[in-house]
Coordinates of C-alpha atoms and ligand atoms in Angstrom, one line a residue:
X1399 CA 120.3 113.5 62.9
X1400 CA 120.6 109.8 63.1
X1401 CA 120.2 107.1 60.2
X1402 CA 116.9 105.9 61.8
X1403 CA 115.6 109.1 63.1
X1404 CA 111.6 109.1 62.9
X1405 CA 111.7 105.1 62.7
X1406 CA 110.0 103.1 65.0
X1407 CA 111.6 99.7 65.6
X1408 CA 109.9 96.5 66.7
X1409 CA 113.0 94.1 68.1
X1410 CA 112.5 90.0 68.9
X1411 CA 115.3 88.2 70.8
X1412 CA 117.1 90.1 73.2
X1413 CA 117.4 87.5 75.9
X1414 CA 121.3 89.0 77.3
X1415 CA 123.4 91.4 76.6
X1416 CA 125.3 89.5 74.7
X1417 CA 122.5 88.9 72.4
X1418 CA 123.0 89.9 68.7
X1419 CA 119.7 91.5 69.5
X1420 CA 121.1 93.7 72.2
X1421 CA 124.1 94.9 69.6
X1422 CA 121.2 96.0 67.3
X1423 CA 119.2 97.5 70.1
X1424 CA 122.0 99.8 70.9
X1425 CA 123.1 100.5 67.2
X1426 CA 119.5 101.3 66.4
X1427 CA 118.9 104.1 69.7
X1428 CA 122.2 105.7 68.6
X1429 CA 120.9 106.2 65.3
X1430 CA 117.7 107.4 66.5
X1431 CA 115.0 105.1 66.6
X1432 CA 112.6 104.8 68.7
X1433 CA 112.5 100.9 70.2
X1434 CA 109.9 98.4 71.3
X1435 CA 110.9 94.9 72.3
X1436 CA 109.3 91.7 72.7
X1437 CA 110.4 88.5 75.4
X1438 CA 110.1 85.0 75.3
X1439 CA 108.7 84.2 78.6
X1440 CA 108.2 85.5 82.4
X1441 CA 111.6 84.4 83.1
X1442 CA 113.2 87.3 80.8
X1443 CA 110.4 89.9 81.5
X1444 CA 112.4 91.7 83.7
X1445 CA 115.8 91.4 82.1
X1446 CA 114.4 92.9 78.9
X1447 CA 112.2 95.4 80.5
X1448 CA 115.7 96.6 81.6
X1449 CA 117.5 96.8 78.7
X1450 CA 114.3 98.6 77.0
X1451 CA 114.6 101.3 79.7
X1452 CA 118.6 102.0 78.9
X1453 CA 117.5 102.3 75.7
X1454 CA 114.5 104.6 76.3
X1455 CA 111.5 102.2 75.9
X1456 CA 109.0 101.3 78.0
X1457 CA 107.1 99.0 75.3
X1458 CA 107.7 95.3 76.2
X1459 CA 105.6 92.5 75.3
X1460 CA 105.7 89.0 75.9
X1461 CA 105.5 86.8 72.5
X1462 CA 106.5 83.1 72.1
X1463 CA 106.7 83.2 68.5
X1464 CA 105.3 79.9 68.7
X1465 CA 102.2 80.9 69.5
X1466 CA 100.3 82.6 66.8
X1467 CA 98.0 84.1 69.6
X1468 CA 100.8 85.7 71.1
X1469 CA 102.1 87.2 67.9
X1470 CA 98.3 88.7 67.0
X1471 CA 98.5 90.2 70.8
X1472 CA 101.6 91.6 70.4
X1473 CA 101.1 93.9 67.5
X1474 CA 97.0 94.4 69.1
X1475 CA 99.2 95.9 72.2
X1476 CA 101.7 97.8 70.0
X1477 CA 99.2 98.9 68.0
X1478 CA 98.0 101.0 71.4
X1479 CA 100.9 102.8 71.2
X1480 CA 102.2 103.0 67.5
X1481 CA 100.0 103.6 64.2
X1482 CA 102.5 102.1 62.0
X1483 CA 105.9 100.4 62.1
X1484 CA 109.1 100.7 60.1
X1485 CA 111.5 97.9 61.3
X1486 CA 111.1 94.6 62.4
X1487 CA 113.8 92.5 63.6
X1488 CA 113.9 89.1 64.2
X1489 CA 116.6 87.6 66.2
X1490 CA 115.8 84.0 66.9
X1491 CA 116.8 80.6 66.8
X1492 CA 116.1 77.3 68.6
X1493 CA 116.5 73.9 67.9
X1494 CA 116.7 71.0 70.5
X1495 CA 120.1 70.8 72.1
X1496 CA 120.1 67.0 71.2
X1497 CA 120.0 68.1 67.9
X1498 CA 122.9 70.0 68.2
X1499 CA 125.4 67.1 69.2
X1500 CA 126.6 64.4 66.9
X1501 CA 126.4 63.0 63.6
X1502 CA 123.3 64.9 61.5
X1503 CA 121.8 61.7 60.0
X1504 CA 122.1 59.6 63.8
X1505 CA 120.8 62.6 65.7
X1506 CA 118.3 64.5 63.7
X1507 CA 114.7 63.7 64.5
X1508 CA 111.1 64.1 63.3
X1509 CA 110.5 66.4 65.8
X1510 CA 113.6 68.4 66.2
X1511 CA 113.4 68.5 62.3
X1512 CA 109.9 70.7 62.9
X1513 CA 110.8 72.5 66.1
X1514 CA 113.7 74.1 64.2
X1515 CA 112.3 74.9 61.3
X1516 CA 108.9 76.3 63.3
X1517 CA 110.8 78.8 65.3
X1518 CA 113.7 79.6 63.6
X1519 CA 112.1 80.0 60.1
X1520 CA 108.3 80.3 60.2
X1521 CA 108.3 82.7 62.9
X1522 CA 109.4 84.9 60.7
X1523 CA 106.7 84.8 58.0
X1524 CA 104.2 84.9 61.4
X1525 CA 105.7 88.2 62.4
X1526 CA 105.2 89.4 59.0
X1527 CA 101.2 88.1 59.0
X1528 CA 100.9 89.5 62.4
X1529 CA 102.6 92.9 61.3
X1530 CA 100.9 93.3 58.0
X1531 CA 98.7 95.8 58.8
X1532 CA 100.8 98.1 60.9
X1533 CA 104.1 97.8 58.4
X1534 CA 104.5 101.5 56.7
X1535 CA 104.9 101.7 52.9
X1536 CA 108.6 102.1 53.6
X1537 CA 109.4 99.4 56.0
X1538 CA 111.9 96.7 56.5
X1539 CA 112.0 93.4 58.0
X1540 CA 115.5 92.1 59.0
X1541 CA 117.0 88.5 60.1
X1542 CA 119.5 86.6 61.7
X1543 CA 121.2 83.4 59.1
X1544 CA 124.3 81.8 59.8
X1545 CA 126.8 80.2 57.3
X1546 CA 125.3 76.7 58.3
X1547 CA 122.8 77.7 55.5
X1548 CA 125.0 77.5 52.8
X1549 CA 127.6 75.1 54.1
X1550 CA 128.4 72.4 56.5
X1551 CA 129.6 72.5 60.2
X1552 CA 130.1 69.7 62.4
X1553 CA 127.0 69.8 65.1
X1554 CA 125.5 72.9 63.4
X1555 CA 123.1 70.1 61.9
X1556 CA 118.8 70.8 61.7
X1557 CA 119.9 74.6 62.3
X1558 CA 121.6 74.2 59.1
X1559 CA 118.6 73.2 57.3
X1560 CA 116.4 75.8 59.3
X1561 CA 119.2 78.6 58.3
X1562 CA 118.8 77.3 54.7
X1563 CA 114.6 78.0 55.0
X1564 CA 115.1 80.9 56.7
X1565 CA 117.1 82.8 53.9
X1566 CA 114.5 81.4 51.4
X1567 CA 111.8 83.2 53.5
X1568 CA 113.7 86.1 53.3
X1569 CA 113.6 86.2 49.4
X1570 CA 110.1 84.9 48.8
X1571 CA 108.9 87.6 51.9
X1572 CA 110.6 90.4 49.5
X1573 CA 108.6 89.1 46.9
X1574 CA 105.5 88.8 48.3
X1575 CA 106.3 92.1 50.2
X1576 CA 107.9 94.5 48.0
X1577 CA 105.0 95.7 46.3
X1578 CA 103.7 97.2 49.5
X1579 CA 106.9 98.8 49.8
X1580 CA 108.5 96.4 52.8
X1581 CA 112.0 95.7 52.4
X1582 CA 112.8 91.8 53.7
X1583 CA 116.5 90.9 54.4
X1584 CA 119.0 88.6 56.2
X1585 CA 122.6 88.8 58.1
X1586 CA 124.6 86.1 57.8
X1587 CA 126.7 86.9 61.2
X1588 CA 129.8 85.6 61.9
X1589 CA 130.5 83.5 65.5
X1590 CA 130.0 85.4 68.4
X1591 CA 129.5 84.3 71.6
X1592 CA 125.6 84.5 73.3
X1593 CA 123.1 82.2 75.0
X1594 CA 121.9 80.6 71.6
X1595 CA 125.5 79.9 70.6
X1596 CA 127.0 78.1 73.4
X1597 CA 124.3 75.5 73.0
X1598 CA 125.9 74.4 69.6
X1599 CA 128.8 71.9 70.7
X1600 CA 131.6 72.9 68.8
X1601 CA 130.8 76.8 69.3
X1602 CA 134.7 77.5 70.5
X1603 CA 136.1 76.0 67.4
X1604 CA 133.8 78.1 64.9
X1605 CA 135.3 81.0 66.8
X1606 CA 138.9 79.7 67.0
X1607 CA 138.5 78.9 62.8
X1608 CA 136.5 81.7 61.6
X1609 CA 139.3 84.2 63.5
X1610 CA 142.1 82.1 61.7
X1611 CA 140.8 82.1 58.2
X1612 CA 139.0 85.0 57.7
X1613 CA 140.5 87.7 55.6
X1614 CA 140.1 89.7 58.8
X1615 CA 141.9 87.6 61.4
X1616 CA 139.1 87.9 63.5
X1617 CA 135.8 87.6 65.0
X1618 CA 133.2 90.1 64.4
X1619 CA 131.4 91.6 67.4
X1620 CA 127.7 92.5 68.7
X1621 CA 128.6 96.1 67.8
X1622 CA 129.4 95.4 64.0
X1623 CA 126.4 93.0 63.2
X1624 CA 124.2 96.0 65.2
X1625 CA 125.6 98.6 62.9
X1626 CA 125.3 96.7 59.7
X1627 CA 121.5 95.6 60.6
X1628 CA 121.2 100.1 60.9
X1629 CA 122.2 100.4 57.4
X1630 CA 120.2 97.4 56.3
X1631 CA 116.9 99.0 58.0
X1632 CA 117.8 102.8 57.2
X1633 CA 116.9 104.6 54.0
X1634 CA 120.4 104.4 52.6
X1635 CA 119.3 100.9 52.0
X1636 CA 116.5 101.9 50.2
X1637 CA 117.4 99.3 47.2
X1638 CA 118.1 96.5 48.7
X1639 CA 115.6 93.7 49.3
X1640 CA 116.1 89.8 49.2
X1641 CA 119.2 90.0 50.3
X1642 CA 121.3 87.9 52.9
X1643 CA 124.6 90.2 53.7
X1644 CA 127.7 88.0 55.4
X1645 CA 129.0 90.3 58.3
X1646 CA 131.4 87.5 59.1
X1647 CA 134.9 89.4 58.4
X1648 CA 134.9 88.0 54.9
X1649 CA 134.7 84.0 56.6
X1650 CA 132.6 82.6 54.0
X1651 CA 134.3 83.4 50.9
X1652 CA 137.3 81.5 51.9
X1653 CA 138.1 77.9 51.3
X1654 CA 141.6 77.5 53.0
X1655 CA 143.2 79.6 55.2
X1656 CA 145.7 82.3 54.7
X1657 CA 149.4 82.4 53.3
X1658 CA 150.7 82.1 56.4
X1659 CA 149.3 78.6 57.5
Ligands
LIG2624 P1 120.6 84.7 71.8 O1 120.4 83.1 72.9 O2 121.1 85.9 72.5 O3 119.2 85.0 71.2 C1 118.3 84.3 70.8 C2 117.0 84.5 71.1 O4 115.9 83.4 70.7 C3 116.5 85.0 72.4 O5 116.2 86.2 72.9 C4 115.4 83.7 72.9 O6 114.6 83.8 74.0 C5 115.1 83.6 71.6 N1 114.3 82.8 71.3 C6 114.1 81.5 70.8 N2 113.1 80.3 71.3 C7 112.0 81.5 71.4 C8 110.5 81.2 71.4 N3 110.1 80.2 71.0 N4 110.0 82.5 70.9 C9 110.4 83.4 71.3 N5 112.0 83.9 71.1 C10 112.8 82.7 71.4 O7 121.5 84.1 71.1 P2 122.0 85.0 69.3 O8 123.1 84.3 69.0 O9 121.7 86.7 69.5 O10 121.0 84.1 68.2 C11 119.9 85.5 67.2 C12 119.9 85.0 66.2 O11 121.4 85.2 65.9 C13 119.8 83.6 65.9 O12 118.6 83.5 64.9 C14 120.9 83.1 65.9 O13 120.5 81.7 65.4 C15 121.6 84.2 64.8 N6 123.0 83.6 64.6 C16 123.7 83.7 65.8 C17 125.0 84.0 65.7 C18 126.0 83.4 66.9 O14 127.5 83.1 66.5 N7 125.7 84.0 68.0 C19 125.6 83.8 64.1 C20 124.8 83.7 63.3 C21 123.5 83.9 63.6

């Protein structure tokens, strides 16, 4: 019996085999969950269908999280296969490229700010609204955040603000949905090389700094984030909600490097 045996999980955010959502899907599959997926656009359709098949799933639905109608359609379509959902993973983030390159005050625009917050934060509560009637009374929603929500990093810019909003969203959603038995949490992952990460100008430096300064002296893997996600969405975490769990080798607790620096 796996940690997630008998649970039905919708995973939003698989784009490549490097996606954090792919690490989460793999861990959920290993722990016995039944999976369904969304893909952002037609370009990603066949790729996500292929991944889903590998995890024993034929349930894939189009969903641009910036579009309420597409969100509504996901749950309509999923409702024809499942009578309830136990887990929703939101592993989605986006800001226009020019926002992530240069001095924060100089490069941040009203439009970039709006888009980053809409796609990276609002979409989490939009999924909760869409799924509300299908969420079981022992269910769990999980999102992915980053240290830029709490600290300043060069070039992370408006994504940091969007992640701060997302983390507040976790707390407000936890309070709103807790009475219905829905837990809402986030994982603040250390840097991992993915498609989204490659859009951040100083990403290689983030990887190097994290590996050098983190107490574990290395970067984390998508498998480690996947395993933490499996725990957070399992009944072992039944008392945890409104929480942001750092899975970053401990980097967030440090102020300077190690003794050897
Ligand atoms: P990724 O590029 O593999 O995943 C990002 C996903 O967002 C993709 O699947 C993409 O299709 C989806 N997406 C973007 N805009 C969308 C839209 N409008 N509608 C639907 N889907 C949309 O990269 P990733 O690193 O796995 O990112 C997943 C999450 O993890 C993001 O929230 C990211 O900020 C967060 N995160 C990443 C890192 C890292 O270093 N990679 C660290 C901490 C947190």
